C-alpha cells in the first residue's frame, strides 16, 4: 500500500516537473540548446530566434538566424530582452535545465506508456514511434529524424518542416492569388464575350430588318410598275374589245335584215299569181342587191387582236437582281438615310434605293397603243 502511495507521489512530482519543462512558444518539451533570458525565463534557442525574427523582420539574417543585435519581449513576462551583436547566440545556455530534461527523459518518458497518437500529428510509416519532423528536400517528402540518421534519407538533404512549410505555403498562397486574378480576368473576358454575343445578335436583327425594309421597298416599286403596265394593257384591251363588239352588232344587224329579205323572197316564190309575183319581184331584187353589198361594213385587219407590242424583256433587270449583293466599304453612298452599317466581313449593305433606281432606268418604256384610226378594219369592197 505504501508503495502505491510512493508511486503516486512520484508520478505527481514528475507531472509537475514536466509542466515546468514546457516551452511557452512551441508548447513542447524544451529542445536543446535551452537559453535563459535576463528575466530568468527559459526558451528553446530556435523559438527565441523565431520570436526575435518576428519582432525584427527588417534586420539582416544569416542562415535563418539573426546575425546582429536587436530586441524582443519575453513571451512569459513581456520583459524586454536586448541582444548584442551575436543575437540569440549571445544568450547564456541553461545547462541545468538541459540536464534536467535529459534526466526526465531517461527516468520518466522512457517508462511511461506511449500516449495515443493524435490524428493531426502524422507518424512515420517506417518508425512508428517517431513523428514526422523534417523535410527531405531531395525527395520532396516529409520524414522523421530516424529516416535521416538510419533510414532511406540518410544521404539526402533535409530542412526543418517549418521553413519548407512557410515556403510552400507562401508559394501556394501566391499561386492561389494568381489563379484568383486569372479567374477575375477570365470572368471579365467571358463578360465581354457575352456582351459581344448580345451585340452581334442585336446588330444582326437590325441589319436583317434593314435588308427586309429595302427589299419591301423594292417589291413596292415593282408592284407599282406592274400595275402601271397592266393599266395600259387593259386600256387597249378594252378599247379593242369594245370596237369588236360594236362591229359584231353591226354584222348581226345586217345578217338579220338579210334573213328577213330571204324569208320574203321565199314567200314571193310561192306566190301563184304571176302579176302579183312580178309586182313584188322588182323591189325585192333591189333589196337583195342592197343587202348583198357589204362594202359599208368595216373589216378587221389581220393581226388586230395581237398585243405583242406590249412585250417586255427583263434580262438586264434579271441580271441586276441576281447580282444584288453587299457593297464594299469604299463604295460611295450619297443618301445617308439609305446607308447600312458594315457587316462582320467588312462589307456594307448596298442601298436598296440605288438598286431600285437602276432597275427603273433599266425597265423598258411602255409603248403607247397605236391610234385606232391606223388599225381600224378596212371596209369590205
mmCIF file of C-alpha atoms in Angstrom:
data_model
loop_
_atom_site.group_PDB
_atom_site.id
_atom_site.type_symbol
_atom_site.label_atom_id
_atom_site.label_comp_id
_atom_site.label_asym_id
_atom_site.label_seq_id
_atom_site.Cartn_x
_atom_site.Cartn_y
_atom_site.Cartn_z
ATOM 1 C CA UNK A 1 0.000 0.000 0.000
ATOM 2 C CA UNK A 2 2.846 2.366 0.849
ATOM 3 C CA UNK A 3 4.461 1.503 -2.494
ATOM 4 C CA UNK A 4 1.360 2.695 -4.298
ATOM 5 C CA UNK A 5 1.403 5.957 -2.392
ATOM 6 C CA UNK A 6 5.066 6.480 -3.150
ATOM 7 C CA UNK A 7 4.475 5.770 -6.857
ATOM 8 C CA UNK A 8 1.527 8.122 -6.927
ATOM 9 C CA UNK A 9 3.553 10.840 -5.200
ATOM 10 C CA UNK A 10 6.465 10.423 -7.574
ATOM 11 C CA UNK A 11 4.142 10.424 -10.552
ATOM 12 C CA UNK A 12 2.587 13.699 -9.367
ATOM 13 C CA UNK A 13 6.043 15.211 -8.976
ATOM 14 C CA UNK A 14 7.068 14.096 -12.455
ATOM 15 C CA UNK A 15 3.889 15.566 -13.988
ATOM 16 C CA UNK A 16 4.563 18.842 -12.223
ATOM 17 C CA UNK A 17 8.178 18.750 -13.425
ATOM 18 C CA UNK A 18 7.016 18.088 -16.970
ATOM 19 C CA UNK A 19 4.892 21.234 -16.883
ATOM 20 C CA UNK A 20 7.962 23.230 -15.872
ATOM 21 C CA UNK A 21 9.900 21.850 -18.842
ATOM 22 C CA UNK A 22 7.374 23.034 -21.466
ATOM 23 C CA UNK A 23 8.500 25.815 -23.784
ATOM 24 C CA UNK A 24 5.913 28.651 -23.811
ATOM 25 C CA UNK A 25 6.388 29.058 -27.548
ATOM 26 C CA UNK A 26 6.234 25.601 -29.129
ATOM 27 C CA UNK A 27 4.363 24.042 -26.150
ATOM 28 C CA UNK A 28 6.683 21.047 -26.327
ATOM 29 C CA UNK A 29 9.439 19.901 -24.009
ATOM 30 C CA UNK A 30 12.426 22.206 -24.269
ATOM 31 C CA UNK A 31 14.651 21.373 -27.220
ATOM 32 C CA UNK A 32 18.348 21.802 -26.628
ATOM 33 C CA UNK A 33 20.059 24.161 -26.621
ATOM 34 C CA UNK A 34 17.968 25.959 -23.989
ATOM 35 C CA UNK A 35 18.719 29.657 -23.371
ATOM 36 C CA UNK A 36 17.903 31.643 -20.259
ATOM 37 C CA UNK A 37 16.676 35.205 -20.612
ATOM 38 C CA UNK A 38 17.675 38.071 -18.295
ATOM 39 C CA UNK A 39 14.255 37.719 -16.653
ATOM 40 C CA UNK A 40 15.197 34.077 -15.775
ATOM 41 C CA UNK A 41 12.638 32.525 -18.125
ATOM 42 C CA UNK A 42 13.788 29.767 -20.461
ATOM 43 C CA UNK A 43 13.223 29.262 -24.175
ATOM 44 C CA UNK A 44 14.376 26.930 -26.871
ATOM 45 C CA UNK A 45 17.040 28.782 -28.811
ATOM 46 C CA UNK A 46 15.131 28.105 -32.002
ATOM 47 C CA UNK A 47 11.918 29.537 -30.510
ATOM 48 C CA UNK A 48 13.851 32.557 -29.212
ATOM 49 C CA UNK A 49 15.242 33.104 -32.699
ATOM 50 C CA UNK A 50 11.711 32.859 -34.200
ATOM 51 C CA UNK A 51 10.414 35.487 -31.755
ATOM 52 C CA UNK A 52 13.385 37.727 -32.444
ATOM 53 C CA UNK A 53 12.905 37.498 -36.243
ATOM 54 C CA UNK A 54 9.188 38.195 -35.988
ATOM 55 C CA UNK A 55 9.908 41.234 -33.800
ATOM 56 C CA UNK A 56 12.700 42.457 -36.100
ATOM 57 C CA UNK A 57 11.658 41.479 -39.634
ATOM 58 C CA UNK A 58 13.949 44.012 -41.329
ATOM 59 C CA UNK A 59 17.210 43.020 -39.635
ATOM 60 C CA UNK A 60 19.654 41.015 -41.815
ATOM 61 C CA UNK A 61 19.797 37.287 -41.095
ATOM 62 C CA UNK A 62 22.320 34.579 -41.822
ATOM 63 C CA UNK A 63 21.113 31.043 -42.433
ATOM 64 C CA UNK A 64 17.728 31.810 -40.862
ATOM 65 C CA UNK A 65 19.342 33.172 -37.642
ATOM 66 C CA UNK A 66 19.700 36.796 -36.589
ATOM 67 C CA UNK A 67 23.269 37.988 -37.243
ATOM 68 C CA UNK A 68 23.154 41.362 -35.452
ATOM 69 C CA UNK A 69 21.803 42.899 -32.265
ATOM 70 C CA UNK A 70 18.195 43.684 -31.604
ATOM 71 C CA UNK A 71 15.464 43.307 -29.026
ATOM 72 C CA UNK A 72 12.290 41.380 -28.298
ATOM 73 C CA UNK A 73 9.936 40.788 -25.376
ATOM 74 C CA UNK A 74 9.778 37.680 -23.216
ATOM 75 C CA UNK A 75 6.597 35.746 -24.057
ATOM 76 C CA UNK A 76 6.052 34.892 -20.378
ATOM 77 C CA UNK A 77 6.518 38.248 -18.585
ATOM 78 C CA UNK A 78 6.820 40.714 -21.505
ATOM 79 C CA UNK A 79 10.191 41.869 -20.237
ATOM 80 C CA UNK A 80 12.247 43.477 -22.980
ATOM 81 C CA UNK A 81 15.325 41.461 -23.934
ATOM 82 C CA UNK A 82 18.171 43.347 -25.583
ATOM 83 C CA UNK A 83 20.578 41.301 -27.689
ATOM 84 C CA UNK A 84 24.153 42.104 -28.566
ATOM 85 C CA UNK A 85 25.729 41.686 -31.975
ATOM 86 C CA UNK A 86 25.711 37.886 -31.556
ATOM 87 C CA UNK A 87 21.906 37.843 -31.486
ATOM 88 C CA UNK A 88 20.276 34.848 -29.780
ATOM 89 C CA UNK A 89 23.662 33.096 -29.817
ATOM 90 C CA UNK A 90 24.791 35.649 -27.263
ATOM 91 C CA UNK A 91 22.199 34.409 -24.733
ATOM 92 C CA UNK A 92 23.505 32.136 -21.985
ATOM 93 C CA UNK A 93 22.646 28.452 -22.214
ATOM 94 C CA UNK A 94 20.789 26.969 -19.237
ATOM 95 C CA UNK A 95 22.787 23.775 -18.772
ATOM 96 C CA UNK A 96 20.873 22.933 -15.602
ATOM 97 C CA UNK A 97 17.561 22.784 -17.468
ATOM 98 C CA UNK A 98 19.169 20.773 -20.239
ATOM 99 C CA UNK A 99 20.467 18.230 -17.705
ATOM 100 C CA UNK A 100 17.068 18.027 -16.035
ATOM 101 C CA UNK A 101 15.492 17.383 -19.419
ATOM 102 C CA UNK A 102 17.914 14.534 -20.054
ATOM 103 C CA UNK A 103 17.163 13.019 -16.624
ATOM 104 C CA UNK A 104 13.444 13.462 -17.136
ATOM 105 C CA UNK A 105 13.523 11.696 -20.464
ATOM 106 C CA UNK A 106 15.586 8.835 -19.082
ATOM 107 C CA UNK A 107 13.606 8.244 -15.903
ATOM 108 C CA UNK A 108 10.067 9.154 -16.842
ATOM 109 C CA UNK A 109 9.350 9.353 -20.533
ATOM 110 C CA UNK A 110 11.049 6.038 -21.289
ATOM 111 C CA UNK A 111 8.977 4.263 -18.610
ATOM 112 C CA UNK A 112 5.554 5.793 -19.234
ATOM 113 C CA UNK A 113 3.299 4.198 -21.843
ATOM 114 C CA UNK A 114 3.226 5.926 -25.163
ATOM 115 C CA UNK A 115 0.194 8.210 -25.438
ATOM 116 C CA UNK A 116 -2.383 7.671 -28.082
ATOM 117 C CA UNK A 117 -1.397 9.149 -31.357
ATOM 118 C CA UNK A 118 -3.174 12.322 -32.323
ATOM 119 C CA UNK A 119 -4.860 12.365 -35.645
ATOM 120 C CA UNK A 120 -3.375 15.733 -36.525
ATOM 121 C CA UNK A 121 0.229 14.629 -35.809
ATOM 122 C CA UNK A 122 1.423 12.342 -38.617
ATOM 123 C CA UNK A 123 3.725 9.478 -37.621
ATOM 124 C CA UNK A 124 6.477 7.997 -39.757
ATOM 125 C CA UNK A 125 5.322 4.840 -41.502
ATOM 126 C CA UNK A 126 8.745 3.207 -41.069
ATOM 127 C CA UNK A 127 9.468 4.310 -37.486
ATOM 128 C CA UNK A 128 6.114 4.132 -35.772
ATOM 129 C CA UNK A 129 7.252 5.959 -32.619
ATOM 130 C CA UNK A 130 8.726 8.909 -34.499
ATOM 131 C CA UNK A 131 6.815 11.961 -35.577
ATOM 132 C CA UNK A 132 7.399 13.457 -38.972
ATOM 133 C CA UNK A 133 9.507 16.481 -38.048
ATOM 134 C CA UNK A 134 11.827 17.179 -41.011
ATOM 135 C CA UNK A 135 11.508 17.577 -44.760
ATOM 136 C CA UNK A 136 13.625 15.742 -47.316
ATOM 137 C CA UNK A 137 14.489 18.354 -49.933
ATOM 138 C CA UNK A 138 15.991 15.750 -52.260
ATOM 139 C CA UNK A 139 12.902 13.515 -52.346
ATOM 140 C CA UNK A 140 10.379 16.327 -51.700
ATOM 141 C CA UNK A 141 8.633 14.397 -48.924
ATOM 142 C CA UNK A 142 8.275 14.968 -45.158
ATOM 143 C CA UNK A 143 10.004 12.355 -42.993
ATOM 144 C CA UNK A 144 11.353 11.734 -39.482
ATOM 145 C CA UNK A 145 14.778 12.167 -37.912
ATOM 146 C CA UNK A 146 15.390 8.419 -37.743
ATOM 147 C CA UNK A 147 14.948 8.128 -41.507
ATOM 148 C CA UNK A 148 17.625 10.769 -41.911
ATOM 149 C CA UNK A 149 20.061 9.072 -39.490
ATOM 150 C CA UNK A 150 19.489 5.406 -40.299
ATOM 151 C CA UNK A 151 16.785 5.181 -42.981
ATOM 152 C CA UNK A 152 16.243 5.817 -46.656
ATOM 153 C CA UNK A 153 17.013 9.550 -46.424
ATOM 154 C CA UNK A 154 20.398 9.362 -44.709
ATOM 155 C CA UNK A 155 22.199 10.674 -47.833
ATOM 156 C CA UNK A 156 19.564 13.272 -48.678
ATOM 157 C CA UNK A 157 19.431 16.995 -47.981
ATOM 158 C CA UNK A 158 16.882 17.825 -45.293
ATOM 159 C CA UNK A 159 15.387 21.001 -43.889
ATOM 160 C CA UNK A 160 13.120 21.907 -40.959
ATOM 161 C CA UNK A 161 9.438 21.411 -41.570
ATOM 162 C CA UNK A 162 8.546 24.957 -40.632
ATOM 163 C CA UNK A 163 10.869 26.541 -43.206
ATOM 164 C CA UNK A 164 9.579 24.327 -46.021
ATOM 165 C CA UNK A 165 6.064 24.797 -44.684
ATOM 166 C CA UNK A 166 6.359 28.568 -44.839
ATOM 167 C CA UNK A 167 7.979 28.452 -48.278
ATOM 168 C CA UNK A 168 5.382 26.147 -49.806
ATOM 169 C CA UNK A 169 2.537 27.894 -48.004
ATOM 170 C CA UNK A 170 3.726 31.200 -49.407
ATOM 171 C CA UNK A 171 4.098 29.647 -52.864
ATOM 172 C CA UNK A 172 0.639 28.074 -52.658
ATOM 173 C CA UNK A 173 -0.866 31.367 -51.475
ATOM 174 C CA UNK A 174 0.822 33.199 -54.326
ATOM 175 C CA UNK A 175 -0.400 30.609 -56.821
ATOM 176 C CA UNK A 176 -3.939 30.822 -55.428
ATOM 177 C CA UNK A 177 -3.810 34.625 -55.563
ATOM 178 C CA UNK A 178 -2.560 34.383 -59.144
ATOM 179 C CA UNK A 179 -5.378 31.971 -60.004
ATOM 180 C CA UNK A 180 -7.902 34.320 -58.390
ATOM 181 C CA UNK A 181 -6.524 37.140 -60.519
ATOM 182 C CA UNK A 182 -6.619 34.931 -63.614
ATOM 183 C CA UNK A 183 -10.165 33.894 -62.782
ATOM 184 C CA UNK A 184 -11.170 37.542 -62.474
ATOM 185 C CA UNK A 185 -9.585 38.306 -65.834
ATOM 186 C CA UNK A 186 -11.188 35.273 -67.448
ATOM 187 C CA UNK A 187 -14.544 36.240 -65.960
ATOM 188 C CA UNK A 188 -14.054 39.701 -67.418
ATOM 189 C CA UNK A 189 -13.278 38.178 -70.814
ATOM 190 C CA UNK A 190 -16.367 35.958 -70.542
ATOM 191 C CA UNK A 191 -18.483 39.010 -69.715
ATOM 192 C CA UNK A 192 -17.022 40.811 -72.733
ATOM 193 C CA UNK A 193 -17.699 37.794 -74.964
ATOM 194 C CA UNK A 194 -21.286 37.575 -73.698
ATOM 195 C CA UNK A 195 -21.734 41.287 -74.366
ATOM 196 C CA UNK A 196 -20.234 40.760 -77.829
ATOM 197 C CA UNK A 197 -22.736 37.942 -78.476
ATOM 198 C CA UNK A 198 -25.599 40.211 -77.473
ATOM 199 C CA UNK A 199 -24.238 42.976 -79.693
ATOM 200 C CA UNK A 200 -23.878 40.570 -82.627
ATOM 201 C CA UNK A 201 -27.447 39.342 -82.159
ATOM 202 C CA UNK A 202 -28.785 42.890 -81.917
ATOM 203 C CA UNK A 203 -26.755 44.077 -84.909
ATOM 204 C CA UNK A 204 -27.846 41.029 -86.904
ATOM 205 C CA UNK A 205 -31.516 41.696 -86.134
ATOM 206 C CA UNK A 206 -31.125 45.364 -87.032
ATOM 207 C CA UNK A 207 -29.330 44.617 -90.302
ATOM 208 C CA UNK A 208 -31.858 41.940 -91.309
ATOM 209 C CA UNK A 209 -34.648 44.393 -90.567
ATOM 210 C CA UNK A 210 -32.964 46.964 -92.803
ATOM 211 C CA UNK A 211 -32.487 44.403 -95.588
ATOM 212 C CA UNK A 212 -36.146 43.371 -95.370
ATOM 213 C CA UNK A 213 -37.153 47.047 -95.420
ATOM 214 C CA UNK A 214 -35.111 47.692 -98.557
ATOM 215 C CA UNK A 215 -36.462 44.609 -100.302
ATOM 216 C CA UNK A 216 -40.022 45.538 -99.318
ATOM 217 C CA UNK A 217 -39.406 48.939 -100.871
ATOM 218 C CA UNK A 218 -38.122 47.221 -103.988
ATOM 219 C CA UNK A 219 -41.189 44.958 -104.056
ATOM 220 C CA UNK A 220 -43.436 48.014 -103.750
ATOM 221 C CA UNK A 221 -41.763 49.695 -106.719
ATOM 222 C CA UNK A 222 -42.074 46.531 -108.801
ATOM 223 C CA UNK A 223 -45.750 46.255 -107.862
ATOM 224 C CA UNK A 224 -46.326 49.877 -108.866
ATOM 225 C CA UNK A 225 -44.608 49.316 -112.201
ATOM 226 C CA UNK A 226 -46.579 46.126 -112.783
ATOM 227 C CA UNK A 227 -49.837 47.919 -112.021
ATOM 228 C CA UNK A 228 -48.998 50.807 -114.387
ATOM 229 C CA UNK A 229 -48.081 48.402 -117.196
ATOM 230 C CA UNK A 230 -51.239 46.340 -116.674
ATOM 231 C CA UNK A 231 -53.346 49.508 -116.716
ATOM 232 C CA UNK A 232 -52.023 50.403 -120.161
ATOM 233 C CA UNK A 233 -52.519 46.884 -121.468
ATOM 234 C CA UNK A 234 -56.038 46.778 -120.020
ATOM 235 C CA UNK A 235 -56.883 50.139 -121.615
ATOM 236 C CA UNK A 236 -56.045 48.960 -125.123
ATOM 237 C CA UNK A 237 -57.643 45.593 -124.455
ATOM 238 C CA UNK A 238 -60.961 47.229 -123.511
ATOM 239 C CA UNK A 239 -60.769 49.598 -126.470
ATOM 240 C CA UNK A 240 -60.250 46.748 -128.913
ATOM 241 C CA UNK A 241 -62.935 44.612 -127.299
ATOM 242 C CA UNK A 242 -65.469 47.440 -127.436
ATOM 243 C CA UNK A 243 -64.703 48.044 -131.081
ATOM 244 C CA UNK A 244 -65.027 44.333 -131.962
ATOM 245 C CA UNK A 245 -68.322 44.122 -130.021
ATOM 246 C CA UNK A 246 -69.746 47.119 -131.924
ATOM 247 C CA UNK A 247 -68.626 45.616 -135.214
ATOM 248 C CA UNK A 248 -70.200 42.286 -134.213
ATOM 249 C CA UNK A 249 -73.502 44.018 -133.543
ATOM 250 C CA UNK A 250 -73.372 45.720 -136.977
ATOM 251 C CA UNK A 251 -72.756 42.409 -138.731
ATOM 252 C CA UNK A 252 -75.523 40.850 -136.664
ATOM 253 C CA UNK A 253 -77.997 43.562 -137.655
ATOM 254 C CA UNK A 254 -77.001 43.151 -141.311
ATOM 255 C CA UNK A 255 -77.437 39.385 -141.069
ATOM 256 C CA UNK A 256 -80.856 39.780 -139.501
ATOM 257 C CA UNK A 257 -82.027 42.141 -142.290
ATOM 258 C CA UNK A 258 -80.723 39.705 -144.942
ATOM 259 C CA UNK A 259 -82.565 36.877 -143.228
ATOM 260 C CA UNK A 260 -85.805 38.816 -143.358
ATOM 261 C CA UNK A 261 -85.290 39.641 -147.057
ATOM 262 C CA UNK A 262 -84.535 35.982 -147.721
ATOM 263 C CA UNK A 263 -87.748 34.910 -146.000
ATOM 264 C CA UNK A 264 -89.672 37.489 -148.045
ATOM 265 C CA UNK A 265 -88.082 36.126 -151.230
ATOM 266 C CA UNK A 266 -89.106 32.572 -150.309
ATOM 267 C CA UNK A 267 -92.662 33.705 -149.714
ATOM 268 C CA UNK A 268 -92.625 35.529 -153.060
ATOM 269 C CA UNK A 269 -91.503 32.361 -154.839
ATOM 270 C CA UNK A 270 -94.572 30.638 -153.505
ATOM 271 C CA UNK A 271 -96.907 33.324 -154.941
ATOM 272 C CA UNK A 272 -99.194 31.599 -157.569
ATOM 273 C CA UNK A 273 -100.355 34.777 -159.257
ATOM 274 C CA UNK A 274 -97.883 35.917 -161.855
ATOM 275 C CA UNK A 275 -98.977 39.534 -161.757
ATOM 276 C CA UNK A 276 -98.560 39.737 -158.022
ATOM 277 C CA UNK A 277 -95.243 37.899 -158.308
ATOM 278 C CA UNK A 278 -93.929 40.346 -160.852
ATOM 279 C CA UNK A 279 -95.086 43.288 -158.798
ATOM 280 C CA UNK A 280 -93.155 42.082 -155.756
ATOM 281 C CA UNK A 281 -90.074 40.778 -157.552
ATOM 282 C CA UNK A 282 -88.543 44.081 -158.671
ATOM 283 C CA UNK A 283 -88.347 45.776 -155.240
ATOM 284 C CA UNK A 284 -87.341 42.501 -153.699
ATOM 285 C CA UNK A 285 -84.439 42.079 -156.099
ATOM 286 C CA UNK A 286 -83.370 45.626 -155.347
ATOM 287 C CA UNK A 287 -83.352 44.881 -151.610
ATOM 288 C CA UNK A 288 -81.406 41.680 -152.184
ATOM 289 C CA UNK A 289 -78.835 43.582 -154.192
ATOM 290 C CA UNK A 290 -78.506 46.181 -151.475
ATOM 291 C CA UNK A 291 -78.273 43.548 -148.725
ATOM 292 C CA UNK A 292 -75.632 41.636 -150.629
ATOM 293 C CA UNK A 293 -73.410 44.745 -150.698
ATOM 294 C CA UNK A 294 -71.230 44.710 -147.520
ATOM 295 C CA UNK A 295 -68.905 47.462 -148.552
ATOM 296 C CA UNK A 296 -70.305 49.735 -145.900
ATOM 297 C CA UNK A 297 -69.263 47.234 -143.161
ATOM 298 C CA UNK A 298 -65.772 47.573 -141.679
ATOM 299 C CA UNK A 299 -63.408 44.631 -141.806
ATOM 300 C CA UNK A 300 -60.840 43.771 -139.117
ATOM 301 C CA UNK A 301 -57.349 43.747 -140.440
ATOM 302 C CA UNK A 302 -55.090 40.754 -139.892
ATOM 303 C CA UNK A 303 -53.244 40.799 -136.540
ATOM 304 C CA UNK A 304 -55.641 43.300 -134.973
ATOM 305 C CA UNK A 305 -56.020 41.013 -131.956
ATOM 306 C CA UNK A 306 -52.265 40.877 -131.396
ATOM 307 C CA UNK A 307 -50.925 42.587 -128.210
ATOM 308 C CA UNK A 308 -47.266 41.729 -128.709
ATOM 309 C CA UNK A 309 -46.243 45.369 -128.896
ATOM 310 C CA UNK A 310 -46.580 45.423 -125.090
ATOM 311 C CA UNK A 311 -44.000 42.681 -124.603
ATOM 312 C CA UNK A 312 -41.064 43.458 -122.335
ATOM 313 C CA UNK A 313 -37.676 41.852 -121.742
ATOM 314 C CA UNK A 314 -36.287 41.687 -118.200
ATOM 315 C CA UNK A 315 -32.950 40.093 -118.990
ATOM 316 C CA UNK A 316 -30.944 43.084 -117.790
ATOM 317 C CA UNK A 317 -33.182 43.504 -114.764
ATOM 318 C CA UNK A 318 -32.882 39.786 -114.009
ATOM 319 C CA UNK A 319 -29.088 40.028 -114.071
ATOM 320 C CA UNK A 320 -29.241 43.145 -111.901
ATOM 321 C CA UNK A 321 -31.461 41.428 -109.351
ATOM 322 C CA UNK A 322 -29.317 38.314 -109.271
ATOM 323 C CA UNK A 323 -26.221 40.464 -108.727
ATOM 324 C CA UNK A 324 -27.651 42.287 -105.729
ATOM 325 C CA UNK A 325 -25.018 41.932 -103.002
ATOM 326 C CA UNK A 326 -23.426 43.811 -100.145
ATOM 327 C CA UNK A 327 -21.465 46.886 -101.133
ATOM 328 C CA UNK A 328 -17.775 47.358 -100.386
ATOM 329 C CA UNK A 329 -16.642 49.886 -97.811
ATOM 330 C CA UNK A 330 -15.189 52.153 -100.485
ATOM 331 C CA UNK A 331 -18.484 52.388 -102.363
ATOM 332 C CA UNK A 332 -19.800 55.939 -102.298
ATOM 333 C CA UNK A 333 -23.265 56.339 -100.867
ATOM 334 C CA UNK A 334 -24.833 59.775 -101.300
ATOM 335 C CA UNK A 335 -28.110 59.210 -99.439
ATOM 336 C CA UNK A 336 -27.460 58.958 -95.726
ATOM 337 C CA UNK A 337 -30.861 57.516 -94.903
ATOM 338 C CA UNK A 338 -30.176 54.550 -97.185
ATOM 339 C CA UNK A 339 -26.769 53.707 -95.768
ATOM 340 C CA UNK A 340 -26.407 50.424 -93.916
ATOM 341 C CA UNK A 341 -23.701 49.565 -91.364
ATOM 342 C CA UNK A 342 -20.688 47.434 -92.289
ATOM 343 C CA UNK A 343 -21.160 43.759 -91.527
ATOM 344 C CA UNK A 344 -18.680 41.332 -89.883
ATOM 345 C CA UNK A 345 -16.961 40.527 -93.189
ATOM 346 C CA UNK A 346 -16.122 44.161 -93.775
ATOM 347 C CA UNK A 347 -18.810 44.614 -96.431
ATOM 348 C CA UNK A 348 -21.714 47.080 -96.209
ATOM 349 C CA UNK A 349 -25.283 46.645 -97.346
ATOM 350 C CA UNK A 350 -25.877 48.149 -100.756
ATOM 351 C CA UNK A 351 -28.667 50.725 -100.648
ATOM 352 C CA UNK A 352 -31.937 49.465 -101.973
ATOM 353 C CA UNK A 353 -32.774 52.841 -103.461
ATOM 354 C CA UNK A 354 -29.725 52.642 -105.720
ATOM 355 C CA UNK A 355 -30.821 49.229 -106.945
ATOM 356 C CA UNK A 356 -34.371 50.489 -107.490
ATOM 357 C CA UNK A 357 -33.151 53.492 -109.424
ATOM 358 C CA UNK A 358 -31.031 51.274 -111.635
ATOM 359 C CA UNK A 359 -33.990 48.986 -112.189
ATOM 360 C CA UNK A 360 -36.222 51.922 -113.058
ATOM 361 C CA UNK A 361 -33.673 53.092 -115.577
ATOM 362 C CA UNK A 362 -33.352 49.567 -116.977
ATOM 363 C CA UNK A 363 -37.100 48.975 -117.343
ATOM 364 C CA UNK A 364 -38.190 49.487 -120.971
ATOM 365 C CA UNK A 365 -40.705 52.279 -121.555
ATOM 366 C CA UNK A 366 -44.241 51.190 -122.218
ATOM 367 C CA UNK A 367 -45.196 51.510 -125.867
ATOM 368 C CA UNK A 368 -48.302 53.686 -126.254
ATOM 369 C CA UNK A 369 -51.184 51.993 -128.099
ATOM 370 C CA UNK A 370 -51.474 52.921 -131.713
ATOM 371 C CA UNK A 371 -54.455 55.106 -132.581
ATOM 372 C CA UNK A 372 -57.415 53.084 -133.666
ATOM 373 C CA UNK A 373 -57.631 55.119 -136.833
ATOM 374 C CA UNK A 374 -54.471 53.446 -138.030
ATOM 375 C CA UNK A 375 -55.717 50.000 -137.025
ATOM 376 C CA UNK A 376 -59.375 50.156 -137.920
ATOM 377 C CA UNK A 377 -60.531 47.399 -140.262
ATOM 378 C CA UNK A 378 -60.844 48.348 -143.854
ATOM 379 C CA UNK A 379 -64.262 48.426 -145.349
ATOM 380 C CA UNK A 380 -65.308 45.455 -147.414
ATOM 381 C CA UNK A 381 -65.316 46.076 -151.082
#
